[in-house]
Tab-separated table of C-alpha atoms in Angstrom:
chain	number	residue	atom	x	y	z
A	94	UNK	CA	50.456	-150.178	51.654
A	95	UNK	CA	47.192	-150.069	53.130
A	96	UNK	CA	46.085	-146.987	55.460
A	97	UNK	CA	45.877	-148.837	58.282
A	98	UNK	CA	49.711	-150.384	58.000
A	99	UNK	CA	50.241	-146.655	57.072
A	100	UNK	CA	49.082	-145.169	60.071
A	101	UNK	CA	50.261	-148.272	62.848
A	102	UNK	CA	53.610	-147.931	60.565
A	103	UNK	CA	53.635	-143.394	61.614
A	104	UNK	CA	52.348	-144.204	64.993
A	105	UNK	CA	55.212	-146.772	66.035
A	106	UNK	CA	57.619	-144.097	64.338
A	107	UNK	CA	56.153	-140.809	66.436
A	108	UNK	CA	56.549	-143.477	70.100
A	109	UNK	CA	59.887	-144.063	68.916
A	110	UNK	CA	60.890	-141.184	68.443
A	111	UNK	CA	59.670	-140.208	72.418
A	112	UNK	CA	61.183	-142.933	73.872
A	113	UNK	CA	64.266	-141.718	72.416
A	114	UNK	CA	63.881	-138.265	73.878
A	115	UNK	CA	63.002	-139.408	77.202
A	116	UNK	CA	65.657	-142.017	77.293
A	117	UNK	CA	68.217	-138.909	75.917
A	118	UNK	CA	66.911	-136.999	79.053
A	119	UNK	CA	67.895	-139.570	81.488
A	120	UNK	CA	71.373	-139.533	80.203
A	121	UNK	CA	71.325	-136.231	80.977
A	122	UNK	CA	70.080	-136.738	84.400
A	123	UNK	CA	72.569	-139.095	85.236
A	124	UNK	CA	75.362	-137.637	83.306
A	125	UNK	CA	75.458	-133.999	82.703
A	126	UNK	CA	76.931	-132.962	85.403
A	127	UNK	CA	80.394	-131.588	86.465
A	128	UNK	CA	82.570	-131.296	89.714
A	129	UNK	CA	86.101	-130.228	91.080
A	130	UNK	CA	87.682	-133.774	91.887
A	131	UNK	CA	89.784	-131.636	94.236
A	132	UNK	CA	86.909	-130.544	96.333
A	133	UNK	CA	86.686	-134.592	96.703
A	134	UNK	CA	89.949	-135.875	98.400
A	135	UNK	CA	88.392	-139.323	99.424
A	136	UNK	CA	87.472	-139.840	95.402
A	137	UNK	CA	90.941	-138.416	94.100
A	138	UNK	CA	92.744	-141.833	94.594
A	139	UNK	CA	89.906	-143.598	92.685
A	140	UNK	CA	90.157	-141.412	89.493
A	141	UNK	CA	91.534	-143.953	87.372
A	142	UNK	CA	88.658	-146.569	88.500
A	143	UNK	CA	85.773	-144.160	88.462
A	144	UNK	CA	86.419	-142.975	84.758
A	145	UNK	CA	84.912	-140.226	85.171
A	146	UNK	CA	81.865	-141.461	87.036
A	147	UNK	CA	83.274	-139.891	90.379
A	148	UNK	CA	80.882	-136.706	89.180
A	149	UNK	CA	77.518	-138.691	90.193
A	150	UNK	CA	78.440	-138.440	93.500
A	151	UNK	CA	76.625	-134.713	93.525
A	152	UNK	CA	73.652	-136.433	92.360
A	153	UNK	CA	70.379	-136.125	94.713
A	154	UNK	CA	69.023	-139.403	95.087
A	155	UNK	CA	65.755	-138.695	93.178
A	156	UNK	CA	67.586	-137.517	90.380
A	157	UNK	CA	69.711	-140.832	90.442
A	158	UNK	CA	66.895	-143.160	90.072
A	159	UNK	CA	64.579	-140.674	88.038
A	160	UNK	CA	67.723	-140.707	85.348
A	161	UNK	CA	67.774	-144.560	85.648
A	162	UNK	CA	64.620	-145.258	85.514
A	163	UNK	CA	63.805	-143.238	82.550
A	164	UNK	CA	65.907	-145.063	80.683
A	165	UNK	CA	64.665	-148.840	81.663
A	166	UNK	CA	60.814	-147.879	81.431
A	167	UNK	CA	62.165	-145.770	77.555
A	168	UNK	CA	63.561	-148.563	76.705
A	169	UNK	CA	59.995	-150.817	75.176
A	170	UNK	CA	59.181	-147.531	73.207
A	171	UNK	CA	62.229	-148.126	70.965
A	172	UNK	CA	61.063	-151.028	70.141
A	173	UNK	CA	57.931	-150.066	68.445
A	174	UNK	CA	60.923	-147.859	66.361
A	175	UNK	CA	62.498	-151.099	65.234
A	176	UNK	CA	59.727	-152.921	64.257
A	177	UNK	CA	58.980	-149.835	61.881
A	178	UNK	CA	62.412	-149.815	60.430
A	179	UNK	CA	61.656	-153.846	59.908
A	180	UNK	CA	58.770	-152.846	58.161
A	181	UNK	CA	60.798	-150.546	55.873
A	182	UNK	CA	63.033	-153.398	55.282
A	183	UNK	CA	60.689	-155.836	54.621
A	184	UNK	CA	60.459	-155.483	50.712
A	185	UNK	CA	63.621	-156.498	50.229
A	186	UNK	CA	63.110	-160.405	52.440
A	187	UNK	CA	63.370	-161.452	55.636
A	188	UNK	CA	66.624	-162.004	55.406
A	189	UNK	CA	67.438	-158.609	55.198
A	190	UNK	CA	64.832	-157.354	57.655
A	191	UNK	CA	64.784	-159.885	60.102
A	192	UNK	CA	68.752	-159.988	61.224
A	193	UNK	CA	68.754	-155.917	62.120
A	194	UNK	CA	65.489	-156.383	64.192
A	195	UNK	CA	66.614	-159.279	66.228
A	196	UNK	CA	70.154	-157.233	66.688
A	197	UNK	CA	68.536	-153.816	67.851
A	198	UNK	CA	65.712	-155.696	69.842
A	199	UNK	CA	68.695	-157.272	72.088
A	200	UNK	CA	70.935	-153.894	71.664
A	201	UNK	CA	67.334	-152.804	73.955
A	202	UNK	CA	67.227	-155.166	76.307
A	203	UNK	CA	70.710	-154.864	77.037
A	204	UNK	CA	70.948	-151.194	77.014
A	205	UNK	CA	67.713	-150.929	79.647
A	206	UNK	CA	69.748	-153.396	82.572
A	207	UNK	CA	72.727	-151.132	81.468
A	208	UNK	CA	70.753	-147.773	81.841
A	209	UNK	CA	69.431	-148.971	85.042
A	210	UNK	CA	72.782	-150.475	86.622
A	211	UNK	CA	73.826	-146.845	86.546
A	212	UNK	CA	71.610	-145.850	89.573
A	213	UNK	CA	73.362	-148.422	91.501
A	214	UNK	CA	77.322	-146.895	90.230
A	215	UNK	CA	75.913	-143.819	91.726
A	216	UNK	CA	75.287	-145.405	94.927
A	217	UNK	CA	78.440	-147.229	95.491
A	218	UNK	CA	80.376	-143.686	94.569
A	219	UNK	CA	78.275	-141.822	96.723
A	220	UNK	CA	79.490	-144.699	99.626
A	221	UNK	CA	82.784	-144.651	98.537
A	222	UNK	CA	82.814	-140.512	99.421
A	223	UNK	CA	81.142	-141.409	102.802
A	224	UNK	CA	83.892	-143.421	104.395
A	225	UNK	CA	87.200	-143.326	105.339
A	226	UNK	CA	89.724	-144.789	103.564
A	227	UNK	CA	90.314	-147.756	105.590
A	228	UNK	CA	86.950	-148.547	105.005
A	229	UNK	CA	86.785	-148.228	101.005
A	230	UNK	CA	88.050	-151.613	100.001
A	231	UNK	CA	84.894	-153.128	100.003
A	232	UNK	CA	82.969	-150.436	98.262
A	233	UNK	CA	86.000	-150.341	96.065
A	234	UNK	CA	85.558	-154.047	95.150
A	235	UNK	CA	82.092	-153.519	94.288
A	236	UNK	CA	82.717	-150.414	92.105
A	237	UNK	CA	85.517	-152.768	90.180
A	238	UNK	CA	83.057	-155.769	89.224
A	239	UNK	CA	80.055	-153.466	88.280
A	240	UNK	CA	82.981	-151.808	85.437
A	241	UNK	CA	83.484	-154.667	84.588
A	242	UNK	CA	79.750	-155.800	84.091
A	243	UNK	CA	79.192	-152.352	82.376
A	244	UNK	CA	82.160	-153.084	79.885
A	245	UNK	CA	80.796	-156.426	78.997
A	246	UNK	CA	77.520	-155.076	78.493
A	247	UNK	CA	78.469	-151.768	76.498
A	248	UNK	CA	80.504	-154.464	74.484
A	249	UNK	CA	77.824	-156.516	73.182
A	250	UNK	CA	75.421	-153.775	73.079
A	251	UNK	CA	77.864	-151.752	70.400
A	252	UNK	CA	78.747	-154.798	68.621
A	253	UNK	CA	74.903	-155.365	68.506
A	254	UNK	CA	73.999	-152.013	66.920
A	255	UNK	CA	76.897	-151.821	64.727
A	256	UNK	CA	75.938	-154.975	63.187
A	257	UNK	CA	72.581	-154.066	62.610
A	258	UNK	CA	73.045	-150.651	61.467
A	259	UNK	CA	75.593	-151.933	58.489
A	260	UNK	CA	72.818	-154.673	57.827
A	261	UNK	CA	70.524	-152.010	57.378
A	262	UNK	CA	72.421	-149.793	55.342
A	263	UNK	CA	73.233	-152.685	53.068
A	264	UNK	CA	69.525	-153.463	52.102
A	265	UNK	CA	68.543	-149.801	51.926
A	266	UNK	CA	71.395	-149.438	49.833
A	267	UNK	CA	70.527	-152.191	47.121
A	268	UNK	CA	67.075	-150.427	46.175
A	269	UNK	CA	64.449	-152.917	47.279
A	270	UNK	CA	63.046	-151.598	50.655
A	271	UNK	CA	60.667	-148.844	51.439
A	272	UNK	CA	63.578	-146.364	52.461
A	273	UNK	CA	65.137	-144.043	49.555
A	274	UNK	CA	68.424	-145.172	48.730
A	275	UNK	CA	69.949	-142.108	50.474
A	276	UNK	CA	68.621	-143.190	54.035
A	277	UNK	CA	71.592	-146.209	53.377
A	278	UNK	CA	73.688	-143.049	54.770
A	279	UNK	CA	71.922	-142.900	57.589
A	280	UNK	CA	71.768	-144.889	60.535
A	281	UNK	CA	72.478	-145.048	64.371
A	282	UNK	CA	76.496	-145.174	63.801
A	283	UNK	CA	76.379	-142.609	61.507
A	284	UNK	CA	74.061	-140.590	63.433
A	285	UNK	CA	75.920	-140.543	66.084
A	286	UNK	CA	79.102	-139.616	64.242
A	287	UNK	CA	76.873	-136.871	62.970
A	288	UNK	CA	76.140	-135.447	66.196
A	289	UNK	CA	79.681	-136.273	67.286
A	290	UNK	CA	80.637	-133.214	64.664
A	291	UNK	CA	77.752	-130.683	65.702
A	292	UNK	CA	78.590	-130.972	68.954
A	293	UNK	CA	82.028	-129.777	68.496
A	294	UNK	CA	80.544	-126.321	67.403
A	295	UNK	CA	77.673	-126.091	69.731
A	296	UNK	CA	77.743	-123.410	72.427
A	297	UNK	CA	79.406	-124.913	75.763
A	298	UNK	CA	76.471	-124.452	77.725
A	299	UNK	CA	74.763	-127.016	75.352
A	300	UNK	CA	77.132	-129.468	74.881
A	301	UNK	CA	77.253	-129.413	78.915
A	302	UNK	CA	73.456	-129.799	79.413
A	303	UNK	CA	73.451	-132.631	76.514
A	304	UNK	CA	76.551	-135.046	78.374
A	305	UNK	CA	76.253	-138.637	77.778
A	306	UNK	CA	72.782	-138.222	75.409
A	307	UNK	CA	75.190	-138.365	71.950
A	308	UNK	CA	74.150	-141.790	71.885
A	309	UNK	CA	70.132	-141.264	72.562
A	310	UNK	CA	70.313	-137.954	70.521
A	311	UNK	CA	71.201	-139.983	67.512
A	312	UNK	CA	68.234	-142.099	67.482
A	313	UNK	CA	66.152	-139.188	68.195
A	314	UNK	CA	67.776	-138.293	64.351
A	315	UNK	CA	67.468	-141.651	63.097
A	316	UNK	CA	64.013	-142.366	64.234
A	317	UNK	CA	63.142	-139.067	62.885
A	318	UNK	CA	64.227	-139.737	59.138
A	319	UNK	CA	62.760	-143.367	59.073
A	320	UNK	CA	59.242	-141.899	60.311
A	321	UNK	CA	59.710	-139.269	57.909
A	322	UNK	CA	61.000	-140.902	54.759
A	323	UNK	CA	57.772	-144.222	55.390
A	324	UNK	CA	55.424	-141.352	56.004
A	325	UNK	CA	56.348	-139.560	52.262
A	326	UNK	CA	56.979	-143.301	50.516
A	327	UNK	CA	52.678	-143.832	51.781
């Protein structure tokens, strides 16, 4: 590997790896945040619907579309992450590097209209608290086809990632890429399973400020390791 594929190969690693940080932190705008449904009578009725999304209504505009909006504008960095991890793959054929690409590439594009449709959820619950109940079915309506949009799109996005993450695995995992075999253990699922552990032990006041990033948090890790393992294989 040359120095220049070297360094482009570190570089798209390190933007990565802050895209998913600052992605991560716009979970947390939008999501770590707690309330007393009780204090909330016009929500109560809704708890079912709102699955838990009844706590953005506490959620100052700005931080509402400054958590959104991370995410969408985060969203390109990661890409520049999954072109390295094609890279890494690359060795071993395109037909083992090119299916995980094409998989996380759309798992992006998904995720950034997903990240961004949250601003909106706020909004509607935010309405829903404002009226009275004669006047919710409308906003209620609303609220029920945007789950349902969010569902769809979570759907594919997981099945996405999941698929491409076992891809990857499986190549790392047979020896021929740039990754050690040992990064075959690795990857966004089992990142996130990872984290899904530590979590468990952390201090409360940590796993409250870090609601909803598990996801983000793991590529931080995963992004991480590829950079790292490329950067010691130049």
């Amino acid at each position: 590997m040359s120095a220049g594929s070297t360094f482009v190969i570190q570089l798209s690693g390190l933007i990565a790896i802050v895209g998913a940080l600052l992605y991560a932190i716009g979970d947390v705008l939008l999501l770590a945040v707690k309330i007393n449904l009780a204090e909330y009578p016009k929500l109560q009725p809704h708890a079912k619907l709102l699955s838990g999304m009844e706590k953005m209504v506490v959620l100052p505009s700005r931080r509402l579309m400054a958590g959104g909006l991370l995410g969408v504008f985060s969203a390109p960095l990661l890409l520049a992450g999954y072109w390295q991890v094609y890279q890494g793959l690359l060795p071993a054929g395109m037909g083992w590097a090119l299916p995980p690409l094409v998989l996380f590439v759309c798992a992006a594009v998904v995720g950034a209209f997903l990240h961004g449709s949250f601003i909106y959820l706020g909004e509607y619950v935010q309405a829903l608290n404002r009226l009275e109940a004669e006047d919710q079915p409308v906003v209620l309506e609303m609220i029920t086809r945007h789950r349902t949009i969010i569902v769809i799109t979570y759907g594919f996005l997981f099945v996405c990632i999941i698929i491409a993450s076992i891809w990857y695995s499986i190549a790392v995992a047979r020896g021929s890429t740039l990754f050690p075999q040992w990064m075959a253990a690795v990857n966004p699922v089992t990142a996130f399973l990872a984290w899904a552990v530590v979590k468990r032990i952390l201090p409360a006041r940590l796993r409250d400020l870090t609601e909803g990033a598990g996801f983000n948090i793991a590529f931080v890790l995963f992004f991480v390791l590829t950079t790292w393992t490329l950067w010691s294989a130049a």
